mmCIF file of C-alpha atoms in Angstrom:
data_model
loop_
_atom_site.group_PDB
_atom_site.id
_atom_site.type_symbol
_atom_site.label_atom_id
_atom_site.label_comp_id
_atom_site.label_asym_id
_atom_site.label_seq_id
_atom_site.Cartn_x
_atom_site.Cartn_y
_atom_site.Cartn_z
ATOM 1 C CA MET A 1 -64.895 21.773 -46.162
ATOM 2 C CA ASN A 2 -65.267 18.259 -47.557
ATOM 3 C CA THR A 3 -68.552 16.718 -48.590
ATOM 4 C CA SER A 4 -69.464 13.440 -50.252
ATOM 5 C CA SER A 5 -71.702 14.839 -53.007
ATOM 6 C CA THR A 6 -69.741 13.305 -55.883
ATOM 7 C CA SER A 7 -68.614 9.816 -56.878
ATOM 8 C CA LEU A 8 -65.167 11.143 -57.796
ATOM 9 C CA PRO A 9 -62.383 10.292 -55.338
ATOM 10 C CA GLY A 10 -61.756 12.876 -52.644
ATOM 11 C CA ALA A 11 -65.253 14.401 -52.643
ATOM 12 C CA THR A 12 -65.261 18.204 -52.837
ATOM 13 C CA TRP A 13 -63.665 21.368 -51.481
ATOM 14 C CA THR A 14 -65.004 24.896 -51.256
ATOM 15 C CA LEU A 15 -62.759 27.016 -53.487
ATOM 16 C CA GLY A 16 -63.712 30.633 -52.891
ATOM 17 C CA ASP A 17 -67.482 30.581 -53.260
ATOM 18 C CA SER A 18 -67.644 27.393 -55.347
ATOM 19 C CA SER A 19 -67.720 23.726 -54.438
ATOM 20 C CA VAL A 20 -65.254 21.902 -56.711
ATOM 21 C CA THR A 21 -64.219 18.290 -57.016
ATOM 22 C CA ARG A 22 -60.940 17.606 -55.271
ATOM 23 C CA PHE A 23 -60.054 15.471 -58.263
ATOM 24 C CA GLY A 24 -59.673 17.964 -61.122
ATOM 25 C CA TYR A 25 -57.982 18.093 -64.479
ATOM 26 C CA GLY A 26 -54.870 19.957 -65.623
ATOM 27 C CA ALA A 27 -55.042 20.946 -69.294
ATOM 28 C CA MET A 28 -51.330 21.633 -69.940
ATOM 29 C CA GLN A 29 -50.688 18.343 -71.755
ATOM 30 C CA LEU A 30 -53.346 19.091 -74.363
ATOM 31 C CA ALA A 31 -50.920 21.382 -76.196
ATOM 32 C CA GLY A 32 -48.193 20.101 -78.500
ATOM 33 C CA PRO A 33 -44.742 18.820 -77.453
ATOM 34 C CA TRP A 34 -43.160 20.822 -74.627
ATOM 35 C CA VAL A 35 -46.469 22.693 -74.276
ATOM 36 C CA MET A 36 -45.978 24.432 -77.613
ATOM 37 C CA GLY A 37 -48.275 24.462 -80.625
ATOM 38 C CA PRO A 38 -51.511 22.596 -81.301
ATOM 39 C CA PRO A 39 -52.227 19.023 -80.211
ATOM 40 C CA ALA A 40 -51.396 16.190 -82.582
ATOM 41 C CA ASP A 41 -55.003 14.966 -82.210
ATOM 42 C CA HIS A 42 -57.378 17.924 -82.095
ATOM 43 C CA ASP A 43 -60.558 15.853 -81.832
ATOM 44 C CA GLY A 44 -58.936 13.631 -79.222
ATOM 45 C CA ALA A 45 -58.123 16.662 -77.078
ATOM 46 C CA LEU A 46 -61.740 17.825 -77.255
ATOM 47 C CA ALA A 47 -62.880 14.323 -76.299
ATOM 48 C CA VAL A 48 -60.644 14.297 -73.200
ATOM 49 C CA LEU A 49 -62.069 17.632 -71.998
ATOM 50 C CA ARG A 50 -65.652 16.491 -72.548
ATOM 51 C CA GLU A 51 -64.964 13.187 -70.814
ATOM 52 C CA ALA A 52 -63.467 15.008 -67.813
ATOM 53 C CA VAL A 53 -66.657 17.006 -67.389
ATOM 54 C CA GLY A 54 -68.728 13.906 -68.125
ATOM 55 C CA LEU A 55 -66.989 12.090 -65.258
ATOM 56 C CA GLY A 56 -68.110 14.870 -62.927
ATOM 57 C CA ILE A 57 -64.891 16.899 -62.722
ATOM 58 C CA THR A 58 -65.708 20.545 -61.978
ATOM 59 C CA HIS A 59 -62.175 22.000 -61.588
ATOM 60 C CA ILE A 60 -60.022 22.557 -64.687
ATOM 61 C CA ASP A 61 -56.602 24.212 -64.527
ATOM 62 C CA THR A 62 -55.151 25.999 -67.547
ATOM 63 C CA SER A 63 -53.174 29.023 -68.767
ATOM 64 C CA ASP A 64 -53.113 31.101 -71.934
ATOM 65 C CA ALA A 65 -49.339 30.447 -71.978
ATOM 66 C CA TYR A 66 -50.019 26.775 -72.770
ATOM 67 C CA GLY A 67 -49.569 26.510 -76.503
ATOM 68 C CA PRO A 68 -49.665 29.511 -76.211
ATOM 69 C CA ARG A 69 -53.463 29.969 -76.456
ATOM 70 C CA PHE A 70 -54.142 26.510 -77.897
ATOM 71 C CA THR A 71 -55.178 24.922 -74.605
ATOM 72 C CA ASN A 72 -57.608 27.695 -73.674
ATOM 73 C CA GLU A 73 -59.073 27.644 -77.178
ATOM 74 C CA LEU A 74 -59.582 23.874 -76.913
ATOM 75 C CA ILE A 75 -61.394 24.316 -73.601
ATOM 76 C CA ARG A 76 -63.647 26.927 -75.156
ATOM 77 C CA GLU A 77 -64.364 24.790 -78.236
ATOM 78 C CA ALA A 78 -65.092 21.674 -76.189
ATOM 79 C CA LEU A 79 -67.082 23.104 -73.306
ATOM 80 C CA HIS A 80 -68.443 26.593 -74.020
ATOM 81 C CA PRO A 81 -71.041 27.629 -72.952
ATOM 82 C CA TYR A 82 -69.649 26.295 -69.706
ATOM 83 C CA PRO A 83 -71.901 24.226 -67.435
ATOM 84 C CA GLU A 84 -72.804 25.976 -64.195
ATOM 85 C CA PRO A 85 -70.617 23.975 -61.765
ATOM 86 C CA LEU A 86 -67.460 24.185 -63.898
ATOM 87 C CA PHE A 87 -64.647 26.218 -62.297
ATOM 88 C CA ILE A 88 -61.713 27.172 -64.544
ATOM 89 C CA ALA A 89 -58.474 28.305 -62.925
ATOM 90 C CA THR A 90 -55.783 30.014 -64.977
ATOM 91 C CA LYS A 91 -52.427 31.614 -64.255
ATOM 92 C CA VAL A 92 -50.377 34.630 -65.275
ATOM 93 C CA GLY A 93 -46.816 35.792 -64.716
ATOM 94 C CA ALA A 94 -44.975 34.117 -67.576
ATOM 95 C CA THR A 95 -45.148 34.141 -71.339
ATOM 96 C CA ARG A 96 -43.562 31.990 -74.057
ATOM 97 C CA ASP A 97 -40.679 32.644 -76.405
ATOM 98 C CA ALA A 98 -39.951 31.139 -79.819
ATOM 99 C CA GLN A 99 -37.636 28.545 -78.248
ATOM 100 C CA GLY A 100 -40.379 27.241 -75.934
ATOM 101 C CA GLY A 101 -38.994 28.996 -72.861
ATOM 102 C CA TRP A 102 -41.074 30.600 -70.120
ATOM 103 C CA PRO A 103 -39.737 34.169 -69.651
ATOM 104 C CA THR A 104 -41.281 36.004 -66.734
ATOM 105 C CA ALA A 105 -43.845 38.732 -67.449
ATOM 106 C CA ARG A 106 -44.937 40.355 -64.195
ATOM 107 C CA ARG A 107 -44.975 44.083 -64.823
ATOM 108 C CA PRO A 108 -48.451 45.563 -64.287
ATOM 109 C CA GLU A 109 -48.943 46.024 -68.036
ATOM 110 C CA ASP A 110 -47.840 42.420 -68.677
ATOM 111 C CA LEU A 111 -50.304 41.035 -66.166
ATOM 112 C CA ARG A 112 -53.180 43.131 -67.476
ATOM 113 C CA LYS A 113 -52.446 41.918 -70.995
ATOM 114 C CA GLN A 114 -52.362 38.278 -69.876
ATOM 115 C CA VAL A 115 -55.637 38.564 -67.969
ATOM 116 C CA HIS A 116 -57.367 40.029 -71.022
ATOM 117 C CA GLU A 117 -55.851 37.315 -73.237
ATOM 118 C CA ASN A 118 -57.213 34.619 -70.914
ATOM 119 C CA LEU A 119 -60.642 36.271 -70.922
ATOM 120 C CA GLY A 120 -60.649 36.312 -74.710
ATOM 121 C CA SER A 121 -59.369 32.812 -75.350
ATOM 122 C CA LEU A 122 -61.696 31.250 -72.761
ATOM 123 C CA GLY A 123 -64.645 33.355 -73.919
ATOM 124 C CA VAL A 124 -65.683 34.720 -70.519
ATOM 125 C CA ASP A 125 -66.260 38.140 -68.976
ATOM 126 C CA THR A 126 -64.779 37.152 -65.599
ATOM 127 C CA LEU A 127 -62.088 34.595 -64.739
ATOM 128 C CA ASP A 128 -62.997 32.229 -61.887
ATOM 129 C CA LEU A 129 -59.464 32.137 -60.473
ATOM 130 C CA VAL A 130 -56.148 33.654 -61.475
ATOM 131 C CA ASN A 131 -52.936 32.338 -59.943
ATOM 132 C CA LEU A 132 -49.924 34.647 -59.942
ATOM 133 C CA ARG A 133 -46.971 32.472 -60.931
ATOM 134 C CA MET A 134 -43.668 33.543 -59.418
ATOM 135 C CA GLY A 135 -40.169 32.049 -59.436
ATOM 136 C CA ASP A 136 -38.851 30.345 -62.554
ATOM 137 C CA ALA A 137 -38.547 26.895 -64.101
ATOM 138 C CA GLN A 138 -36.186 25.858 -61.281
ATOM 139 C CA GLY A 139 -38.740 26.690 -58.584
ATOM 140 C CA PRO A 140 -39.659 29.540 -56.226
ATOM 141 C CA ARG A 141 -37.328 32.497 -55.778
ATOM 142 C CA PRO A 142 -37.338 34.840 -52.755
ATOM 143 C CA GLY A 143 -38.478 38.428 -53.098
ATOM 144 C CA SER A 144 -41.521 40.628 -52.772
ATOM 145 C CA ILE A 145 -44.588 39.826 -54.869
ATOM 146 C CA ALA A 146 -46.495 42.937 -53.785
ATOM 147 C CA GLU A 147 -46.464 44.944 -57.030
ATOM 148 C CA ALA A 148 -47.557 42.034 -59.200
ATOM 149 C CA PHE A 149 -50.152 40.757 -56.744
ATOM 150 C CA GLU A 150 -51.609 44.232 -56.203
ATOM 151 C CA THR A 151 -52.138 44.486 -59.973
ATOM 152 C CA LEU A 152 -54.302 41.353 -59.838
ATOM 153 C CA VAL A 153 -56.168 42.764 -56.842
ATOM 154 C CA ASP A 154 -56.974 45.842 -58.954
ATOM 155 C CA LEU A 155 -58.223 43.623 -61.778
ATOM 156 C CA ARG A 156 -60.395 41.736 -59.335
ATOM 157 C CA GLN A 157 -61.875 44.993 -58.110
ATOM 158 C CA GLU A 158 -62.614 45.839 -61.755
ATOM 159 C CA GLY A 159 -64.685 42.646 -61.972
ATOM 160 C CA LEU A 160 -62.361 40.741 -64.305
ATOM 161 C CA ILE A 161 -61.314 38.135 -61.704
ATOM 162 C CA ARG A 162 -63.376 36.421 -59.003
ATOM 163 C CA HIS A 163 -60.646 34.804 -56.899
ATOM 164 C CA LEU A 164 -56.879 35.012 -56.504
ATOM 165 C CA GLY A 165 -54.146 32.487 -55.836
ATOM 166 C CA VAL A 166 -50.357 32.236 -55.976
ATOM 167 C CA SER A 167 -48.096 29.674 -57.622
ATOM 168 C CA ASN A 168 -44.451 28.588 -57.434
ATOM 169 C CA VAL A 169 -43.987 30.613 -54.257
ATOM 170 C CA THR A 170 -42.216 30.497 -50.902
ATOM 171 C CA ALA A 171 -44.093 30.414 -47.615
ATOM 172 C CA GLU A 172 -43.016 34.019 -47.044
ATOM 173 C CA GLN A 173 -44.570 35.054 -50.363
ATOM 174 C CA VAL A 174 -47.800 33.289 -49.423
ATOM 175 C CA ALA A 175 -47.875 35.315 -46.211
ATOM 176 C CA GLU A 176 -47.159 38.524 -48.119
ATOM 177 C CA ALA A 177 -49.980 37.880 -50.584
ATOM 178 C CA ARG A 178 -52.414 37.137 -47.748
ATOM 179 C CA SER A 179 -51.464 40.402 -46.061
ATOM 180 C CA ILE A 180 -52.598 42.232 -49.212
ATOM 181 C CA ALA A 181 -55.784 40.347 -50.141
ATOM 182 C CA PRO A 182 -57.446 36.960 -49.552
ATOM 183 C CA ILE A 183 -56.237 33.999 -51.592
ATOM 184 C CA VAL A 184 -58.134 30.760 -52.148
ATOM 185 C CA CYS A 185 -55.252 28.511 -53.182
ATOM 186 C CA VAL A 186 -51.517 27.954 -53.460
ATOM 187 C CA GLN A 187 -50.198 25.998 -56.436
ATOM 188 C CA ASN A 188 -46.691 24.605 -55.902
ATOM 189 C CA MET A 189 -44.717 21.540 -56.909
ATOM 190 C CA TYR A 190 -45.451 18.778 -54.423
ATOM 191 C CA ASN A 191 -45.662 14.993 -54.568
ATOM 192 C CA LEU A 192 -44.537 11.855 -52.738
ATOM 193 C CA ALA A 193 -40.881 12.587 -53.404
ATOM 194 C CA HIS A 194 -40.968 16.397 -53.012
ATOM 195 C CA ARG A 195 -42.295 17.160 -49.521
ATOM 196 C CA HIS A 196 -40.712 20.576 -48.906
ATOM 197 C CA ASP A 197 -44.160 22.180 -48.482
ATOM 198 C CA ASP A 198 -45.416 19.812 -45.772
ATOM 199 C CA ASP A 199 -45.710 22.566 -43.164
ATOM 200 C CA LEU A 200 -47.327 24.945 -45.656
ATOM 201 C CA VAL A 201 -49.924 22.327 -46.651
ATOM 202 C CA ASP A 202 -50.950 21.912 -43.010
ATOM 203 C CA HIS A 203 -50.944 25.643 -42.306
ATOM 204 C CA LEU A 204 -53.180 26.347 -45.299
ATOM 205 C CA ALA A 205 -55.528 23.499 -44.399
ATOM 206 C CA ALA A 206 -56.067 25.018 -40.966
ATOM 207 C CA ASP A 207 -57.032 28.297 -42.645
ATOM 208 C CA GLY A 208 -59.328 26.756 -45.244
ATOM 209 C CA ILE A 209 -57.051 27.488 -48.222
ATOM 210 C CA ALA A 210 -56.557 24.908 -50.980
ATOM 211 C CA TYR A 211 -53.170 23.502 -51.905
ATOM 212 C CA VAL A 212 -52.937 22.434 -55.563
ATOM 213 C CA PRO A 213 -49.802 20.411 -56.350
ATOM 214 C CA PHE A 214 -48.458 20.671 -59.858
ATOM 215 C CA PHE A 215 -46.406 17.746 -61.132
ATOM 216 C CA PRO A 216 -48.304 15.427 -58.719
ATOM 217 C CA LEU A 217 -46.832 12.473 -60.610
ATOM 218 C CA GLY A 218 -43.349 13.911 -61.020
ATOM 219 C CA GLY A 219 -43.819 15.879 -64.233
ATOM 220 C CA PHE A 220 -41.561 15.077 -67.169
ATOM 221 C CA THR A 221 -39.669 12.594 -64.956
ATOM 222 C CA PRO A 222 -42.318 10.248 -63.510
ATOM 223 C CA LEU A 223 -42.030 9.301 -59.859
ATOM 224 C CA GLN A 224 -40.049 6.143 -59.250
ATOM 225 C CA SER A 225 -39.111 4.401 -56.013
ATOM 226 C CA GLU A 226 -38.919 0.894 -54.663
ATOM 227 C CA ALA A 227 -41.446 1.683 -51.937
ATOM 228 C CA LEU A 228 -43.948 3.094 -54.435
ATOM 229 C CA SER A 229 -43.604 0.024 -56.637
ATOM 230 C CA ARG A 230 -43.965 -2.330 -53.656
ATOM 231 C CA VAL A 231 -47.216 -0.720 -52.522
ATOM 232 C CA ALA A 232 -48.554 -0.667 -56.086
ATOM 233 C CA ASN A 233 -47.734 -4.352 -56.583
ATOM 234 C CA ARG A 234 -49.345 -5.232 -53.267
ATOM 235 C CA LEU A 235 -52.550 -3.437 -54.285
ATOM 236 C CA GLY A 236 -52.480 -4.715 -57.860
ATOM 237 C CA THR A 237 -52.342 -1.250 -59.375
ATOM 238 C CA THR A 238 -49.903 1.256 -60.876
ATOM 239 C CA PRO A 239 -47.387 3.461 -59.037
ATOM 240 C CA MET A 240 -49.094 6.565 -60.444
ATOM 241 C CA SER A 241 -52.447 5.485 -58.993
ATOM 242 C CA VAL A 242 -50.857 5.049 -55.593
ATOM 243 C CA ALA A 243 -49.195 8.483 -55.826
ATOM 244 C CA LEU A 244 -52.539 10.175 -56.560
ATOM 245 C CA ALA A 245 -54.338 8.297 -53.794
ATOM 246 C CA TRP A 246 -51.607 9.288 -51.332
ATOM 247 C CA LEU A 247 -52.030 12.978 -52.209
ATOM 248 C CA LEU A 248 -55.786 12.886 -51.635
ATOM 249 C CA ARG A 249 -55.248 11.200 -48.281
ATOM 250 C CA ARG A 250 -52.376 13.532 -47.308
ATOM 251 C CA SER A 251 -54.649 16.487 -46.489
ATOM 252 C CA PRO A 252 -58.278 17.436 -47.214
ATOM 253 C CA ASN A 253 -57.243 20.751 -48.784
ATOM 254 C CA ILE A 254 -55.170 19.107 -51.527
ATOM 255 C CA LEU A 255 -56.832 19.417 -54.946
ATOM 256 C CA LEU A 256 -55.462 17.224 -57.736
ATOM 257 C CA ILE A 257 -55.017 18.434 -61.320
ATOM 258 C CA PRO A 258 -53.214 15.549 -63.093
ATOM 259 C CA GLY A 259 -53.014 16.114 -66.816
ATOM 260 C CA THR A 260 -53.258 13.779 -69.773
ATOM 261 C CA SER A 261 -54.137 13.864 -73.444
ATOM 262 C CA SER A 262 -55.442 10.271 -73.353
ATOM 263 C CA LEU A 263 -59.015 9.199 -72.572
ATOM 264 C CA ALA A 264 -57.805 5.874 -71.185
ATOM 265 C CA HIS A 265 -55.219 7.571 -68.969
ATOM 266 C CA LEU A 266 -57.826 10.053 -67.697
ATOM 267 C CA ARG A 267 -60.097 7.203 -66.630
ATOM 268 C CA GLU A 268 -57.158 5.346 -65.058
ATOM 269 C CA ASN A 269 -56.238 8.453 -63.047
ATOM 270 C CA VAL A 270 -59.778 8.832 -61.729
ATOM 271 C CA ALA A 271 -60.038 5.158 -60.791
ATOM 272 C CA GLY A 272 -56.564 5.070 -59.306
ATOM 273 C CA ALA A 273 -57.086 8.083 -57.083
ATOM 274 C CA GLY A 274 -59.966 6.208 -55.448
ATOM 275 C CA LEU A 275 -57.653 3.534 -54.038
ATOM 276 C CA SER A 276 -57.987 2.751 -50.372
ATOM 277 C CA LEU A 277 -54.567 2.962 -48.713
ATOM 278 C CA SER A 278 -53.982 1.297 -45.359
ATOM 279 C CA ASP A 279 -52.090 2.998 -42.546
ATOM 280 C CA GLU A 280 -49.214 0.630 -43.296
ATOM 281 C CA ASP A 281 -49.237 1.649 -46.961
ATOM 282 C CA VAL A 282 -49.148 5.325 -46.014
ATOM 283 C CA ALA A 283 -46.321 4.810 -43.539
ATOM 284 C CA GLU A 284 -44.242 3.068 -46.192
ATOM 285 C CA LEU A 285 -44.981 5.784 -48.754
ATOM 286 C CA ASP A 286 -44.208 8.563 -46.302
ATOM 287 C CA GLY A 287 -40.658 7.283 -46.107
ATOM 288 C CA ILE A 288 -40.052 8.199 -49.767
ATOM 289 C CA GLY A 289 -39.873 11.939 -49.188
ATOM 290 C CA HIS A 290 -38.286 11.926 -45.736
#
């Protein structure tokens, strides 16, 4: 699955029928505080998106719930008409309330509405990838995903979606989705300190399915550990750079989507993910989540 056709760290992965850079960009942080409202620096947000594509990134992750709508509209303003290799993944299954919460919205009519909203705000006739987000803000929750996932399958058959994925799900829900229709990725919380999906990562890799960790750097509470700091100090870099490099080395099917609203931070993330970790470094880092 991997090739070396890009200078970005991690080379590429075949996502559905598209070759994407394993180092991608997550657009969530382009919205205002707590992912609500417009960005404080509109032109700066556009510059970050254009720089991401300029660096060679071909995988952008977003959702019409970010803002809501603001992030998708920024992507459209900055990048439309989209260059041929660009692959934009979005997600459905939750909406926003006036308090900034993320209430679930997974009835068939909810999902259809969200897909059409993403089509409109991104300015496309077909979405490259739609992830069905399950669970809640505390993580995955058990239960059948069949009705919601089958709605997305219908929308794909109507030509509105090219590829399907699932997010914030249990391993059992991944299996259920795959029994209904092919998926190209799973998007769950995973990083150096949260290794609960280790077996799932390996299982998906064997089947050629991407694993896309959200909160790869810990989310609103950045990763911190003595081991991470020791390795970073030894390599003369930052803990966040080490965490990204570890994820790329962890498995070839891991696709990174770290987010930032800063040009400097974007460039630091790209450079940091290209770190070369020794076997000793990896062994020390592996102890963080075990």
